[in-house]
CSV table of C-alpha atoms in Angstrom, one decimal:
chain,number,residue,atom,x,y,z
A,1282,UNK,CA,40.3,34.1,-112.5
A,1283,UNK,CA,36.9,34.9,-113.9
A,1284,UNK,CA,36.1,33.9,-117.4
A,1285,UNK,CA,36.0,36.6,-120.1
A,1286,UNK,CA,32.4,35.7,-121.0
A,1287,UNK,CA,31.3,36.3,-117.3
A,1288,UNK,CA,33.0,39.7,-117.3
A,1289,UNK,CA,31.4,40.7,-120.6
A,1290,UNK,CA,27.8,39.7,-119.8
A,1291,UNK,CA,28.0,41.2,-116.3
A,1292,UNK,CA,29.5,44.4,-117.6
A,1293,UNK,CA,26.8,44.6,-120.3
A,1294,UNK,CA,24.0,44.2,-117.7
A,1295,UNK,CA,25.7,46.7,-115.4
A,1296,UNK,CA,26.0,49.3,-118.2
A,1297,UNK,CA,22.3,48.8,-119.1
A,1298,UNK,CA,21.4,49.4,-115.4
A,1299,UNK,CA,23.6,52.5,-115.2
A,1300,UNK,CA,21.9,53.9,-118.3
A,1301,UNK,CA,18.5,53.4,-116.7
A,1302,UNK,CA,19.4,55.3,-113.5
A,1303,UNK,CA,20.6,55.0,-109.9
A,1304,UNK,CA,17.4,53.4,-108.6
A,1305,UNK,CA,17.5,50.8,-111.4
A,1306,UNK,CA,21.1,50.0,-110.5
A,1307,UNK,CA,20.1,49.2,-106.9
A,1308,UNK,CA,17.1,47.2,-108.2
A,1309,UNK,CA,19.3,45.2,-110.6
A,1310,UNK,CA,21.8,44.5,-107.8
A,1311,UNK,CA,19.1,43.2,-105.6
A,1312,UNK,CA,17.7,41.1,-108.4
A,1313,UNK,CA,21.1,39.6,-109.0
A,1314,UNK,CA,21.4,38.7,-105.3
A,1315,UNK,CA,17.9,37.1,-105.3
A,1316,UNK,CA,18.5,35.0,-108.4
A,1317,UNK,CA,21.9,33.9,-107.0
A,1318,UNK,CA,20.4,33.0,-103.7
A,1319,UNK,CA,17.8,30.9,-105.6
A,1320,UNK,CA,20.5,29.2,-107.6
A,1321,UNK,CA,22.5,28.4,-104.5
A,1322,UNK,CA,19.6,27.5,-102.3
A,1323,UNK,CA,17.4,25.4,-104.6
A,1324,UNK,CA,19.2,22.4,-106.1
A,1325,UNK,CA,16.2,21.5,-108.3
A,1326,UNK,CA,16.2,25.0,-109.9
A,1327,UNK,CA,20.0,25.0,-110.4
A,1328,UNK,CA,19.8,21.5,-112.0
A,1329,UNK,CA,17.2,22.7,-114.5
A,1330,UNK,CA,19.2,25.8,-115.3
A,1331,UNK,CA,22.5,23.9,-115.7
A,1332,UNK,CA,21.3,20.7,-117.3
A,1333,UNK,CA,22.7,20.2,-120.8
A,1334,UNK,CA,19.9,18.0,-122.0
A,1335,UNK,CA,17.2,20.6,-121.3
A,1336,UNK,CA,16.6,22.8,-124.3
A,1337,UNK,CA,17.1,26.6,-124.2
A,1338,UNK,CA,13.4,27.0,-124.9
A,1339,UNK,CA,12.4,24.8,-121.9
A,1340,UNK,CA,14.8,26.7,-119.7
A,1341,UNK,CA,13.3,30.0,-120.8
A,1342,UNK,CA,9.8,28.7,-120.1
A,1343,UNK,CA,10.9,27.9,-116.6
A,1344,UNK,CA,12.5,31.3,-116.1
A,1345,UNK,CA,9.4,33.0,-117.5
A,1346,UNK,CA,7.2,31.0,-115.1
A,1347,UNK,CA,9.4,32.0,-112.1
A,1348,UNK,CA,10.5,35.6,-113.0
A,1349,UNK,CA,8.3,37.2,-115.7
A,1350,UNK,CA,6.7,40.3,-114.3
A,1351,UNK,CA,9.0,40.1,-111.2
A,1352,UNK,CA,12.3,41.1,-112.7
A,1353,UNK,CA,13.2,43.6,-115.4
A,1354,UNK,CA,13.0,42.5,-119.0
A,1355,UNK,CA,16.8,42.9,-119.3
A,1356,UNK,CA,17.2,39.8,-117.1
A,1357,UNK,CA,14.9,37.8,-119.3
A,1358,UNK,CA,17.0,38.9,-122.3
A,1359,UNK,CA,20.2,37.8,-120.5
A,1360,UNK,CA,18.7,34.5,-119.7
A,1361,UNK,CA,17.6,33.9,-123.3
A,1362,UNK,CA,21.1,34.9,-124.5
A,1363,UNK,CA,23.1,32.7,-122.2
A,1364,UNK,CA,20.7,29.7,-122.8
A,1365,UNK,CA,20.8,30.0,-126.6
A,1366,UNK,CA,24.6,30.2,-126.5
A,1367,UNK,CA,25.0,27.3,-124.1
A,1368,UNK,CA,26.4,29.5,-121.4
A,1369,UNK,CA,24.0,28.5,-118.6
A,1370,UNK,CA,26.9,27.4,-116.4
A,1371,UNK,CA,28.1,31.0,-116.3
A,1372,UNK,CA,24.9,32.5,-114.8
A,1373,UNK,CA,26.0,32.4,-111.2
A,1374,UNK,CA,29.4,34.0,-112.2
A,1375,UNK,CA,27.6,36.7,-114.1
A,1376,UNK,CA,25.4,37.6,-111.2
A,1377,UNK,CA,28.3,37.6,-108.8
A,1378,UNK,CA,30.4,39.8,-111.0
A,1379,UNK,CA,27.6,42.2,-111.4
A,1380,UNK,CA,27.7,42.5,-107.6
A,1381,UNK,CA,31.4,43.3,-107.7
A,1382,UNK,CA,30.9,46.0,-110.3
A,1383,UNK,CA,28.0,47.4,-108.2
A,1384,UNK,CA,30.2,47.5,-105.1
A,1385,UNK,CA,33.1,49.1,-106.9
A,1386,UNK,CA,30.8,51.7,-108.4
A,1387,UNK,CA,29.1,52.5,-105.1
A,1388,UNK,CA,32.5,52.4,-103.2
A,1389,UNK,CA,31.5,49.6,-101.0
A,1390,UNK,CA,34.2,47.3,-99.4
A,1391,UNK,CA,33.4,43.9,-97.9
A,1392,UNK,CA,35.5,43.2,-94.9
A,1393,UNK,CA,36.0,39.9,-93.1
A,1394,UNK,CA,35.6,40.5,-89.4
A,1395,UNK,CA,36.6,37.7,-87.1
A,1396,UNK,CA,36.3,37.9,-83.4
A,1397,UNK,CA,37.0,35.6,-80.5
A,1398,UNK,CA,33.5,36.2,-79.2
A,1399,UNK,CA,30.4,38.0,-80.6
A,1400,UNK,CA,31.0,41.7,-80.7
A,1401,UNK,CA,28.5,44.3,-79.6
A,1402,UNK,CA,27.0,46.4,-82.4
A,1403,UNK,CA,28.7,49.5,-80.9
A,1404,UNK,CA,32.1,47.9,-81.5
A,1405,UNK,CA,31.2,46.8,-85.0
A,1406,UNK,CA,30.1,50.4,-85.7
A,1407,UNK,CA,33.3,51.7,-84.3
A,1408,UNK,CA,35.4,49.4,-86.5
A,1409,UNK,CA,33.2,50.3,-89.6
A,1410,UNK,CA,33.8,54.0,-88.9
A,1411,UNK,CA,37.6,53.5,-88.7
A,1412,UNK,CA,37.7,51.5,-91.9
A,1413,UNK,CA,35.3,53.9,-93.8
A,1414,UNK,CA,37.7,56.8,-92.9
A,1415,UNK,CA,40.8,54.9,-93.9
A,1416,UNK,CA,39.5,53.3,-97.1
A,1417,UNK,CA,37.1,56.1,-98.1
A,1418,UNK,CA,34.5,53.5,-98.8
A,1419,UNK,CA,31.4,52.2,-97.1
A,1420,UNK,CA,32.2,49.0,-95.3
A,1421,UNK,CA,30.0,45.9,-95.1
A,1422,UNK,CA,31.0,43.0,-92.9
A,1423,UNK,CA,31.1,39.2,-93.1
A,1424,UNK,CA,31.3,38.4,-89.4
A,1425,UNK,CA,32.5,35.1,-88.0
A,1426,UNK,CA,33.4,34.0,-84.5
A,1427,UNK,CA,36.8,32.3,-84.2
A,1428,UNK,CA,37.6,31.2,-80.6
A,1429,UNK,CA,41.2,30.5,-81.6
A,1430,UNK,CA,41.8,34.3,-81.6
A,1431,UNK,CA,41.6,34.0,-77.8
A,1432,UNK,CA,40.4,37.6,-77.4
A,1433,UNK,CA,40.0,40.6,-79.7
A,1434,UNK,CA,39.3,40.7,-83.4
A,1435,UNK,CA,40.9,40.6,-86.9
A,1436,UNK,CA,39.7,42.4,-90.0
A,1437,UNK,CA,40.7,41.7,-93.6
A,1438,UNK,CA,39.6,44.2,-96.3
A,1439,UNK,CA,41.0,45.3,-99.6
A,1440,UNK,CA,44.4,43.7,-99.1
A,1441,UNK,CA,44.7,45.1,-95.5
A,1442,UNK,CA,44.9,43.1,-92.4
A,1443,UNK,CA,44.3,44.7,-89.0
A,1444,UNK,CA,44.9,42.1,-86.3
A,1445,UNK,CA,43.9,43.2,-82.7
A,1446,UNK,CA,43.6,39.6,-81.4
A,1447,UNK,CA,45.3,38.1,-78.4
A,1448,UNK,CA,46.6,35.3,-80.7
A,1449,UNK,CA,48.5,37.9,-82.9
A,1450,UNK,CA,49.8,39.7,-79.8
A,1451,UNK,CA,51.2,36.4,-78.3
A,1452,UNK,CA,52.7,35.4,-81.6
A,1453,UNK,CA,54.5,38.8,-81.9
A,1454,UNK,CA,55.7,38.5,-78.3
A,1455,UNK,CA,57.1,35.0,-79.0
A,1456,UNK,CA,59.0,36.4,-82.0
A,1457,UNK,CA,60.5,39.2,-79.9
A,1458,UNK,CA,61.5,36.8,-77.2
A,1459,UNK,CA,63.1,34.4,-79.6
A,1460,UNK,CA,64.9,37.2,-81.4
A,1461,UNK,CA,66.2,38.6,-78.1
A,1462,UNK,CA,67.4,35.2,-77.1
A,1463,UNK,CA,69.6,34.9,-80.2
A,1464,UNK,CA,71.3,38.1,-79.4
A,1465,UNK,CA,72.2,37.3,-75.8
A,1466,UNK,CA,75.8,36.3,-75.4
A,1467,UNK,CA,76.4,33.6,-72.8
A,1468,UNK,CA,79.0,34.4,-70.3
């Protein structure tokens, strides 16, 4: 469960972006993704942001050196606020939750698409069209290859599971055969 502070800060930043307009909302979402990628991909940067012995002023100096003029002033304000309040450990959560709010607002669903082998783009597009129609949302995919599926694919999105894999088919057949075997009377 996400902490209340994460939800509050993310929602405040999201509402500011909404007030500023649709283009700003898209820009802020991209900025959140970029900062999150930096936090996750640069251990030294993450260590500075999260280190308890580094003062809020020193952290802000680092953020200004990296981001000033490259991100909206609202982000600099959020950085200052969370550093002053000792909430630096929540920065990644705030950025991630902003992304969730953005996707909800834009009606975007993220689906896990697993296939036994890499799927051609035409098949991915076909699956996306089917899901878009069913969910009434735009669908983005996190695609992985899972050879244990044997053949076919499996999609998990918004609490739904669509399993068109050979593994699932064999499992279903096994259940049917075992069930039929219990009902057979020996003569």
